[in-house]
Tab-separated table of C-alpha atoms in Angstrom:
chain	number	residue	atom	x	y	z
A	1	UNK	CA	0.432	-10.670	13.066
A	2	UNK	CA	-2.507	-9.894	10.815
A	3	UNK	CA	-3.499	-12.732	8.464
A	4	UNK	CA	-1.741	-11.551	5.307
A	5	UNK	CA	1.416	-13.109	3.860
A	6	UNK	CA	4.628	-11.074	4.011
A	7	UNK	CA	4.993	-11.385	0.226
A	8	UNK	CA	1.491	-10.007	-0.405
A	9	UNK	CA	1.933	-7.251	2.157
A	10	UNK	CA	5.148	-6.007	0.611
A	11	UNK	CA	3.741	-6.210	-2.899
A	12	UNK	CA	0.691	-4.278	-1.741
A	13	UNK	CA	2.887	-1.358	-0.539
A	14	UNK	CA	4.906	-1.516	-3.724
A	15	UNK	CA	1.645	-1.065	-5.693
A	16	UNK	CA	0.390	1.960	-3.728
A	17	UNK	CA	3.794	3.730	-3.742
A	18	UNK	CA	5.438	2.843	-7.057
A	19	UNK	CA	2.560	1.434	-9.081
A	20	UNK	CA	-0.882	2.132	-10.385
A	21	UNK	CA	-4.292	0.545	-9.973
A	22	UNK	CA	-7.448	1.316	-11.883
A	23	UNK	CA	-10.592	0.347	-10.106
A	24	UNK	CA	-12.845	0.244	-13.184
A	25	UNK	CA	-10.627	-2.010	-15.233
A	26	UNK	CA	-8.965	-3.946	-12.412
A	27	UNK	CA	-5.487	-3.254	-13.835
A	28	UNK	CA	-2.671	-3.326	-11.271
A	29	UNK	CA	0.914	-2.483	-12.241
A	30	UNK	CA	4.256	-1.769	-10.629
A	31	UNK	CA	6.947	0.286	-12.392
A	32	UNK	CA	10.558	-0.211	-11.433
A	33	UNK	CA	14.068	0.281	-12.773
A	34	UNK	CA	16.424	-0.023	-9.818
A	35	UNK	CA	15.006	-2.844	-7.618
A	36	UNK	CA	13.687	-5.299	-10.241
A	37	UNK	CA	14.997	-8.349	-8.378
A	38	UNK	CA	13.059	-7.345	-5.247
A	39	UNK	CA	9.788	-6.807	-7.190
A	40	UNK	CA	10.210	-10.061	-9.148
A	41	UNK	CA	10.662	-12.013	-5.910
A	42	UNK	CA	7.159	-10.872	-4.848
A	43	UNK	CA	5.420	-11.787	-8.141
A	44	UNK	CA	4.132	-15.061	-9.589
A	45	UNK	CA	4.281	-16.564	-13.074
A	46	UNK	CA	1.043	-14.892	-14.212
A	47	UNK	CA	2.625	-11.414	-14.098
A	48	UNK	CA	3.601	-9.951	-17.468
A	49	UNK	CA	6.693	-7.864	-17.880
A	50	UNK	CA	7.549	-5.186	-20.438
A	51	UNK	CA	10.564	-2.896	-20.579
A	52	UNK	CA	10.335	0.633	-21.927
A	53	UNK	CA	12.933	0.882	-24.723
A	54	UNK	CA	14.094	4.436	-23.947
A	55	UNK	CA	14.007	4.579	-20.137
A	56	UNK	CA	14.613	0.963	-19.236
A	57	UNK	CA	11.752	1.031	-16.691
A	58	UNK	CA	10.076	-2.353	-16.298
A	59	UNK	CA	6.318	-2.500	-16.006
A	60	UNK	CA	5.007	-5.534	-14.046
A	61	UNK	CA	1.361	-6.071	-14.877
A	62	UNK	CA	-0.177	-8.115	-12.084
A	63	UNK	CA	-2.883	-10.538	-13.243
A	64	UNK	CA	-4.536	-13.724	-12.134
A	65	UNK	CA	-4.906	-14.859	-8.555
A	66	UNK	CA	-2.361	-12.368	-7.293
A	67	UNK	CA	-4.496	-9.505	-8.655
A	68	UNK	CA	-7.606	-11.003	-6.974
A	69	UNK	CA	-5.744	-11.116	-3.649
A	70	UNK	CA	-4.655	-7.449	-3.932
A	71	UNK	CA	-7.895	-5.870	-5.156
A	72	UNK	CA	-9.833	-5.951	-1.869
A	73	UNK	CA	-7.221	-3.823	-0.140
A	74	UNK	CA	-6.987	-1.037	-2.730
A	75	UNK	CA	-9.849	1.246	-1.550
A	76	UNK	CA	-8.872	3.954	0.914
A	77	UNK	CA	-11.125	2.500	3.631
A	78	UNK	CA	-9.567	-0.919	3.173
A	79	UNK	CA	-6.078	0.587	3.184
A	80	UNK	CA	-6.651	2.087	6.591
A	81	UNK	CA	-8.237	-1.065	7.981
A	82	UNK	CA	-5.336	-3.188	6.833
A	83	UNK	CA	-2.712	-0.816	8.110
A	84	UNK	CA	-4.232	-0.411	11.583
A	85	UNK	CA	-4.386	-4.182	12.048
A	86	UNK	CA	-0.703	-4.892	11.208
A	87	UNK	CA	1.784	-5.882	13.857
A	88	UNK	CA	5.029	-3.903	14.409
A	89	UNK	CA	6.991	-6.579	12.472
A	90	UNK	CA	4.591	-6.289	9.515
A	91	UNK	CA	4.717	-2.463	9.695
A	92	UNK	CA	8.476	-2.643	9.457
A	93	UNK	CA	8.178	-4.903	6.360
A	94	UNK	CA	5.844	-2.350	4.843
A	95	UNK	CA	8.214	0.474	5.757
A	96	UNK	CA	11.082	-1.234	3.982
A	97	UNK	CA	8.995	-1.851	0.867
A	98	UNK	CA	7.881	1.836	0.874
A	99	UNK	CA	11.434	3.011	1.225
A	100	UNK	CA	12.683	0.943	-1.743
A	101	UNK	CA	9.703	1.818	-3.873
A	102	UNK	CA	9.383	5.558	-3.321
A	103	UNK	CA	11.787	7.016	-0.806
A	104	UNK	CA	15.014	8.870	-1.039
A	105	UNK	CA	17.822	9.800	1.325
A	106	UNK	CA	18.106	13.363	2.541
A	107	UNK	CA	21.349	15.325	2.447
A	108	UNK	CA	21.365	16.351	6.099
A	109	UNK	CA	21.832	14.150	9.126
A	110	UNK	CA	18.521	15.256	10.616
A	111	UNK	CA	16.558	13.836	7.667
A	112	UNK	CA	17.455	10.250	6.831
A	113	UNK	CA	14.432	9.399	4.701
A	114	UNK	CA	12.130	11.518	2.563
A	115	UNK	CA	8.770	10.545	1.142
A	116	UNK	CA	7.011	12.935	-1.197
A	117	UNK	CA	3.421	12.310	-2.143
A	118	UNK	CA	1.028	14.396	-4.176
A	119	UNK	CA	-1.956	12.995	-2.376
A	120	UNK	CA	-2.326	13.851	1.285
A	121	UNK	CA	-4.334	10.738	2.047
A	122	UNK	CA	-1.464	8.448	1.029
A	123	UNK	CA	1.029	10.583	2.806
A	124	UNK	CA	-0.990	10.369	5.993
A	125	UNK	CA	-1.364	6.600	5.699
A	126	UNK	CA	2.382	6.126	5.158
A	127	UNK	CA	3.232	8.455	8.037
A	128	UNK	CA	0.960	6.262	10.163
A	129	UNK	CA	3.058	3.236	9.180
A	130	UNK	CA	6.278	5.008	10.288
A	131	UNK	CA	4.761	6.229	13.533
A	132	UNK	CA	3.357	2.861	14.632
A	133	UNK	CA	6.498	1.035	13.553
A	134	UNK	CA	8.213	3.167	16.178
A	135	UNK	CA	10.066	5.676	13.982
A	136	UNK	CA	10.113	9.417	14.528
A	137	UNK	CA	8.978	11.426	11.509
A	138	UNK	CA	8.067	14.986	10.734
A	139	UNK	CA	5.362	16.106	8.354
A	140	UNK	CA	6.472	18.693	5.760
A	141	UNK	CA	4.631	20.546	3.031
A	142	UNK	CA	5.265	17.912	0.365
A	143	UNK	CA	5.756	14.775	2.368
A	144	UNK	CA	7.239	13.516	5.562
A	145	UNK	CA	10.757	13.052	6.831
A	146	UNK	CA	12.097	10.313	9.037
A	147	UNK	CA	14.272	11.697	11.794
A	148	UNK	CA	17.690	10.139	12.172
A	149	UNK	CA	17.550	9.697	15.921
A	150	UNK	CA	15.787	6.629	17.332
A	151	UNK	CA	12.327	7.183	18.731
A	152	UNK	CA	10.675	5.247	21.497
A	153	UNK	CA	8.393	2.497	20.354
A	154	UNK	CA	4.987	4.108	20.354
A	155	UNK	CA	2.872	0.993	19.916
A	156	UNK	CA	2.384	-1.059	23.026
A	157	UNK	CA	2.033	-4.830	22.668
A	158	UNK	CA	-1.427	-4.879	24.236
A	159	UNK	CA	-4.374	-2.532	24.463
A	160	UNK	CA	-6.280	-2.066	27.709
A	161	UNK	CA	-9.862	-0.914	27.400
A	162	UNK	CA	-11.535	1.104	30.172
A	163	UNK	CA	-15.147	1.603	31.042
A	164	UNK	CA	-16.634	4.688	32.601
A	165	UNK	CA	-15.330	8.220	32.627
A	166	UNK	CA	-11.749	9.214	31.967
A	167	UNK	CA	-10.774	12.335	33.819
A	168	UNK	CA	-8.233	14.783	32.428
A	169	UNK	CA	-7.038	16.923	35.299
A	170	UNK	CA	-5.517	20.299	34.582
A	171	UNK	CA	-3.456	22.380	36.937
A	172	UNK	CA	-3.205	26.189	36.633
A	173	UNK	CA	0.179	27.610	35.695
């Protein structure tokens, strides 16, 4: 496991999928209506809460030490570094947080999860989480879809480094 708490890891993926962060002002927020109890279990006492009177959506404004812990991971480069260092268990925690925060169920049996993102860089990062957690997914025009059938675990428990040349033989058809 990478040295990040499960609570902070899940909150981090809630922020990038169902929240906002402003680099200049350091403001970090999560917006939620359906899974408030899940979000509240990840927060501390320094977080302020406000409920929109018409929609009922709760804004969780993350402040204090929790904000200081999240801020270093919010650049795109840091996002990729963090994600590539996570274990399969941590990737599955991230996957569950992403699903609750932003996902939806498809209507066909071939598509069990749908994630739609306006920004290709986030879509690619989250597809990476699915792939390395061992789930089969397909990239579409607006997002990616998790396939309902089980995929082989793509990530091996250890990496073996080789020195020298690696040959790629090809045989004519």
